[in-house]
Amino acid sequence: MTAADHAAKPPLRILLCAPRGFCAGVVRAIDAVEEALRRYGAPVYVRHEIVHNKFVVDSLKRKGAIFVEELDEVPDTQAPVIFSAHGVAKSVPEHASRRNLFAIDATCPLVTKVHREAEIHHRKGRHILLIGHNGHPEVVGTMGQLPPGAITLVETPEDARAITPPEGAELAYVTQTTLSVDDTAEMIAILRERFSNLAAPHKEDICYATTNRQEAVKQVAPQVDAMIVVGAPNSSNSQRLREAAERAGCPRALLVQRAAEIDWSQFANITRLGITAGASAPEVLVDEIIAAFSEQFEVAVEIATTAEEKVFFPLPRVLRSDAAE
């Protein structure tokens, strides 16, 4: 590139949201697959995508992980079978036990917390309202902790206004961990107004990482011409980041998995760009996208930090270094 070419590139100020990217639960889940491969060799079976990111899944496939949607796809084997970070219904480990599979549960501890809360409420005779997205693996897993009919799913404010729980039942609510903080607060407010006896979680169910990433986006979004969220279309927390950017005043907020997906027509004439990443998106993809913009613009990167994260979750017990080899 000549000096003239270099000078011709327009300036672009990138505000890089912090925190962004991997959360402690995602790190734990990926590390669990890699440690199982190290200890036991390939193959290691993984039920559902370990996290919702194609780059991560493909890299683990190359190392010997085999991804399946259901345990029926796993042959009779002594190889480890790992449950994803999103959690599973109780029927899944029961199925694994009947088949004598070597199951390792990589469910995020914050999702497990929601499962335990739902069980406690159920034991106390309460009907549970679950705020979440129908069909999301985390919601499927949470609903599968209890008998059919014990949980009513609430997806929208309209649902919150319309649901009719069992007459006379005491009520409690739990939530999916990756929801929009603002949307969830609206639905909780509607439910509390309708049901005065509604029991709440001991501690907010939406996880620290979801909350922190949304807050960083809200701070940056009004300052930029466009926002890129690095993440997968099936990643709930990534989609919520895109929505948060739009609501906070960003003219264009786009979900992008890889640099090759960038639609450059969306970024003509911008001078300020925000970038964040969903909790299942690795930092290497953020670097890749910044590099792609550096080809088109004279880039200056600033870190916009709104919180410090020091959360760590240990590996599942069977994979820890102090466990028997």
Coordinates of C-alpha atoms in Angstrom, one line a residue:
M1 CA 0.0 0.0 0.0
T2 CA 1.4 3.4 -1.0
A3 CA 1.4 6.5 1.2
A4 CA -1.3 8.0 -1.0
D5 CA -3.5 4.9 -0.5
H6 CA -2.9 5.1 3.2
A7 CA -3.9 8.8 3.3
A8 CA -7.0 8.1 1.2
K9 CA -8.5 5.8 3.9
P10 CA -11.2 7.7 5.9
P11 CA -10.7 7.9 9.7
L12 CA -12.8 5.6 11.9
R13 CA -13.0 5.7 15.7
I14 CA -13.9 2.3 17.1
L15 CA -15.4 2.1 20.6
L16 CA -14.8 -1.4 21.8
C17 CA -17.2 -2.4 24.6
A18 CA -15.9 -3.9 27.7
P19 CA -16.9 -6.3 29.0
R20 CA -17.7 -8.3 25.9
G21 CA -17.3 -11.9 24.6
F22 CA -16.8 -15.0 26.7
C23 CA -18.4 -15.3 30.1
A24 CA -17.2 -17.6 32.9
G25 CA -19.9 -20.2 32.0
V26 CA -18.8 -20.3 28.4
V27 CA -15.2 -20.6 29.3
R28 CA -16.0 -23.5 31.7
A29 CA -18.0 -25.3 29.0
I30 CA -15.4 -25.0 26.3
D31 CA -12.6 -26.0 28.7
A32 CA -14.6 -29.0 29.8
V33 CA -14.7 -30.3 26.2
E34 CA -11.0 -29.6 25.7
E35 CA -10.0 -31.2 29.0
A36 CA -12.1 -34.3 28.2
L37 CA -10.3 -34.6 24.9
R38 CA -7.0 -34.3 26.6
R39 CA -7.8 -36.9 29.3
Y40 CA -9.8 -39.4 27.4
G41 CA -8.8 -38.8 23.7
A42 CA -11.2 -38.4 20.8
P43 CA -14.0 -38.8 20.3
V44 CA -15.9 -36.8 22.9
Y45 CA -19.6 -36.5 22.3
V46 CA -21.4 -33.2 23.0
R47 CA -25.1 -32.9 23.2
H48 CA -26.2 -29.7 21.4
E49 CA -23.7 -27.0 20.5
I50 CA -21.5 -26.5 23.6
V51 CA -22.1 -22.8 23.1
H52 CA -23.9 -21.0 20.3
N53 CA -20.9 -20.1 18.1
K54 CA -20.0 -21.8 14.9
F55 CA -16.3 -20.9 15.1
V56 CA -16.0 -22.5 18.5
V57 CA -18.0 -25.6 17.5
D58 CA -16.0 -26.1 14.3
S59 CA -12.7 -25.7 16.2
L60 CA -13.7 -28.3 18.7
K61 CA -14.9 -30.6 15.9
R62 CA -11.4 -30.5 14.4
K63 CA -10.0 -31.6 17.8
G64 CA -12.3 -34.6 17.9
A65 CA -15.6 -33.5 19.4
I66 CA -18.7 -34.9 17.8
F67 CA -21.9 -32.8 18.3
V68 CA -25.3 -34.4 18.4
E69 CA -28.7 -33.1 19.2
E70 CA -30.0 -36.1 21.1
L71 CA -28.4 -39.0 23.0
D72 CA -30.0 -41.5 20.6
E73 CA -27.3 -40.3 18.1
V74 CA -24.5 -41.5 20.5
P75 CA -23.4 -45.1 19.9
D76 CA -22.8 -47.4 22.8
T77 CA -19.5 -46.1 24.0
Q78 CA -17.2 -45.4 27.0
A79 CA -16.3 -42.0 25.5
P80 CA -17.5 -39.0 27.5
V81 CA -20.8 -37.4 26.6
I82 CA -20.9 -33.7 27.6
F83 CA -24.1 -31.7 28.2
S84 CA -23.9 -28.1 26.9
A85 CA -23.7 -24.9 28.9
H86 CA -27.4 -24.2 28.3
G87 CA -28.6 -27.1 30.6
V88 CA -30.8 -30.1 29.9
A89 CA -34.1 -31.5 31.1
K90 CA -33.9 -34.1 33.8
S91 CA -34.8 -36.8 31.3
V92 CA -31.5 -36.4 29.5
P93 CA -29.1 -37.5 32.4
E94 CA -31.7 -40.2 33.2
H95 CA -31.4 -41.4 29.6
A96 CA -27.6 -41.3 29.8
S97 CA -27.7 -43.3 33.1
R98 CA -29.9 -46.0 31.6
R99 CA -27.5 -46.4 28.8
N100 CA -24.5 -46.4 31.1
L101 CA -23.0 -43.4 29.2
F102 CA -20.1 -41.5 30.8
A103 CA -22.0 -38.2 31.1
I104 CA -20.3 -34.9 32.1
D105 CA -22.6 -31.9 32.8
A106 CA -21.2 -28.6 31.6
T107 CA -24.3 -26.6 32.4
C108 CA -23.5 -23.1 33.4
P109 CA -23.7 -22.8 37.2
L110 CA -26.0 -19.8 36.8
V111 CA -28.4 -21.9 34.8
T112 CA -28.2 -24.6 37.4
K113 CA -29.2 -22.0 40.0
V114 CA -32.4 -21.3 38.0
H115 CA -33.1 -25.1 37.9
R116 CA -32.7 -25.4 41.7
E117 CA -34.9 -22.3 42.3
A118 CA -37.7 -23.8 40.1
E119 CA -37.5 -27.1 42.1
I120 CA -37.6 -25.3 45.4
H121 CA -40.7 -23.3 44.4
H122 CA -42.3 -26.5 43.1
R123 CA -41.7 -28.3 46.4
K124 CA -43.4 -25.4 48.2
G125 CA -46.5 -25.8 46.1
R126 CA -46.0 -22.8 43.8
H127 CA -46.8 -22.7 40.1
I128 CA -43.9 -21.2 38.2
L129 CA -43.9 -18.5 35.6
L130 CA -40.8 -18.8 33.4
I131 CA -39.8 -15.7 31.5
G132 CA -38.0 -16.8 28.4
H133 CA -38.0 -17.7 24.7
N134 CA -39.9 -20.8 23.6
G135 CA -37.6 -23.5 22.1
H136 CA -34.3 -22.0 23.4
P137 CA -32.2 -24.9 24.8
E138 CA -32.0 -23.2 28.2
V139 CA -35.8 -22.8 28.4
V140 CA -36.3 -26.4 27.3
G141 CA -33.9 -27.5 30.1
T142 CA -35.5 -25.4 32.8
M143 CA -39.1 -26.6 31.9
G144 CA -37.8 -30.1 31.9
Q145 CA -36.8 -30.0 35.5
L146 CA -40.4 -30.3 36.6
P147 CA -43.5 -32.3 35.7
P148 CA -45.6 -31.1 32.7
G149 CA -47.9 -28.3 33.6
A150 CA -45.8 -27.1 36.6
I151 CA -44.4 -24.2 34.6
T152 CA -46.0 -21.6 32.4
L153 CA -43.8 -19.9 29.8
V154 CA -44.1 -16.1 29.5
E155 CA -42.4 -14.8 26.3
T156 CA -43.8 -11.2 25.9
P157 CA -45.5 -8.4 27.8
E158 CA -48.7 -9.5 26.1
D159 CA -48.2 -13.0 27.6
A160 CA -47.7 -11.5 31.0
R161 CA -51.0 -9.6 30.7
A162 CA -52.9 -12.6 29.4
I163 CA -51.7 -15.8 31.2
T164 CA -54.1 -17.5 33.5
P165 CA -52.2 -19.7 36.0
P166 CA -54.1 -22.4 37.9
E167 CA -56.8 -20.8 40.1
G168 CA -55.8 -20.2 43.7
A169 CA -52.2 -21.3 43.1
E170 CA -49.3 -19.5 44.8
L171 CA -46.9 -18.2 42.1
A172 CA -43.2 -17.7 41.6
Y173 CA -41.2 -16.5 38.7
V174 CA -37.8 -17.5 37.3
T175 CA -36.1 -16.2 34.1
Q176 CA -33.8 -17.4 31.3
T177 CA -30.4 -16.1 32.1
T178 CA -29.7 -14.4 28.7
L179 CA -32.7 -12.1 28.3
S180 CA -33.0 -8.3 27.7
V181 CA -32.7 -6.7 31.2
D182 CA -35.3 -4.0 30.1
D183 CA -37.8 -6.4 28.5
T184 CA -37.6 -8.7 31.5
A185 CA -38.2 -5.9 34.0
E186 CA -41.3 -4.9 32.0
M187 CA -42.7 -8.4 32.2
I188 CA -41.9 -8.8 35.9
A189 CA -43.6 -5.4 36.6
I190 CA -46.8 -6.6 34.7
L191 CA -46.8 -9.9 36.6
R192 CA -46.3 -8.3 40.0
E193 CA -49.1 -5.9 39.3
R194 CA -51.4 -8.8 38.4
F195 CA -50.3 -11.3 41.1
S196 CA -49.6 -9.8 44.5
N197 CA -48.4 -13.2 45.8
L198 CA -45.7 -13.6 43.2
A199 CA -42.4 -14.9 44.7
A200 CA -39.2 -13.6 43.2
P201 CA -35.8 -15.3 42.9
H202 CA -33.4 -14.8 45.8
K203 CA -31.0 -13.2 43.4
E204 CA -31.7 -11.9 39.9
D205 CA -31.7 -14.8 37.3
I206 CA -30.4 -12.8 34.4
C207 CA -26.7 -13.5 34.6
Y208 CA -24.0 -11.0 35.5
A209 CA -22.4 -11.3 32.0
T210 CA -25.7 -10.6 30.2
T211 CA -26.3 -7.6 32.3
N212 CA -22.8 -6.2 32.0
R213 CA -22.6 -6.6 28.2
Q214 CA -26.0 -4.9 27.8
E215 CA -25.0 -2.0 30.0
A216 CA -21.8 -1.5 28.0
V217 CA -23.7 -1.4 24.8
K218 CA -26.2 1.1 26.2
Q219 CA -23.3 3.4 27.1
V220 CA -21.6 3.2 23.7
A221 CA -24.6 3.0 21.4
P222 CA -25.6 6.7 21.5
Q223 CA -22.0 7.7 20.7
V224 CA -21.6 5.8 17.4
D225 CA -23.0 5.7 13.9
A226 CA -23.2 1.9 13.8
M227 CA -22.7 -1.0 16.2
I228 CA -21.5 -4.5 15.3
V229 CA -22.4 -7.4 17.7
V230 CA -20.1 -10.3 17.0
G231 CA -22.2 -13.4 17.6
A232 CA -24.4 -16.1 16.1
P233 CA -28.0 -15.7 15.0
N234 CA -29.1 -18.4 17.4
S235 CA -27.4 -16.8 20.4
S236 CA -30.0 -15.2 22.6
N237 CA -27.6 -12.9 24.5
S238 CA -26.1 -11.7 21.2
Q239 CA -29.5 -10.9 19.7
R240 CA -30.4 -9.0 22.9
L241 CA -27.2 -6.9 22.6
R242 CA -28.2 -5.9 19.0
E243 CA -31.7 -4.9 20.3
A244 CA -30.2 -3.0 23.2
A245 CA -28.0 -1.0 20.8
E246 CA -31.0 0.0 18.7
R247 CA -33.1 1.0 21.7
A248 CA -30.2 3.1 23.1
G249 CA -30.2 5.2 19.9
C250 CA -27.7 3.5 17.6
P251 CA -28.9 4.1 14.0
R252 CA -27.6 0.7 12.7
A253 CA -27.0 -2.4 14.9
L254 CA -25.9 -5.5 13.0
L255 CA -25.2 -9.1 14.2
V256 CA -22.1 -10.4 12.4
Q257 CA -20.5 -13.9 12.9
R258 CA -17.3 -13.3 10.8
A259 CA -15.6 -10.5 8.9
A260 CA -16.6 -12.1 5.6
E261 CA -20.2 -11.4 6.5
I262 CA -19.7 -7.6 6.7
D263 CA -22.0 -5.7 4.3
W264 CA -19.8 -2.8 3.6
S265 CA -22.7 -0.8 2.2
Q266 CA -24.0 -0.5 5.8
F267 CA -20.9 1.3 6.9
A268 CA -20.4 4.0 4.2
N269 CA -19.6 7.4 5.6
I270 CA -19.5 6.3 9.2
T271 CA -16.9 7.9 11.5
R272 CA -17.6 6.1 14.8
L273 CA -18.3 2.4 15.2
G274 CA -19.2 0.4 18.3
I275 CA -18.1 -3.2 18.6
T276 CA -19.2 -5.8 21.2
A277 CA -19.4 -9.6 21.3
G278 CA -21.9 -12.0 22.7
A279 CA -21.0 -14.2 25.6
S280 CA -20.3 -17.2 23.3
A281 CA -18.1 -15.2 20.8
P282 CA -14.3 -15.6 21.1
E283 CA -12.1 -12.5 21.0
V284 CA -10.3 -13.8 17.9
L285 CA -13.4 -13.0 15.9
V286 CA -13.5 -9.4 17.3
D287 CA -9.9 -9.0 16.3
E288 CA -10.7 -10.3 12.8
I289 CA -13.5 -7.8 12.4
I290 CA -11.3 -4.9 13.6
A291 CA -8.7 -6.0 11.1
A292 CA -11.2 -6.0 8.3
F293 CA -12.2 -2.4 9.1
S294 CA -8.5 -1.4 9.2
E295 CA -8.3 -2.4 5.6
Q296 CA -11.1 0.1 4.7
F297 CA -10.5 2.8 7.3
E298 CA -7.7 4.5 9.3
V299 CA -8.8 3.0 12.6
A300 CA -8.3 4.3 16.1
V301 CA -9.5 1.9 18.8
E302 CA -10.7 3.0 22.3
I303 CA -11.9 0.7 25.0
A304 CA -15.2 1.7 26.6
T305 CA -15.2 -0.1 30.0
T306 CA -18.3 -0.1 32.2
A307 CA -17.5 -3.0 34.5
E308 CA -14.7 -5.4 35.6
E309 CA -15.4 -9.1 35.6
K310 CA -13.5 -11.5 37.8
V311 CA -16.0 -14.4 37.9
F312 CA -14.5 -17.9 37.6
F313 CA -16.3 -21.3 37.6
P314 CA -14.3 -24.5 38.1
L315 CA -14.5 -27.4 35.7
P316 CA -17.0 -30.2 36.4
R317 CA -15.6 -32.3 39.2
V318 CA -14.6 -35.3 37.2
L319 CA -12.4 -33.1 35.0
R320 CA -10.6 -31.2 37.7
S321 CA -6.9 -31.9 38.3
D322 CA -7.6 -33.2 41.8
A323 CA -9.9 -35.8 40.5
A324 CA -8.7 -39.3 39.9
E325 CA -7.0 -39.7 36.5

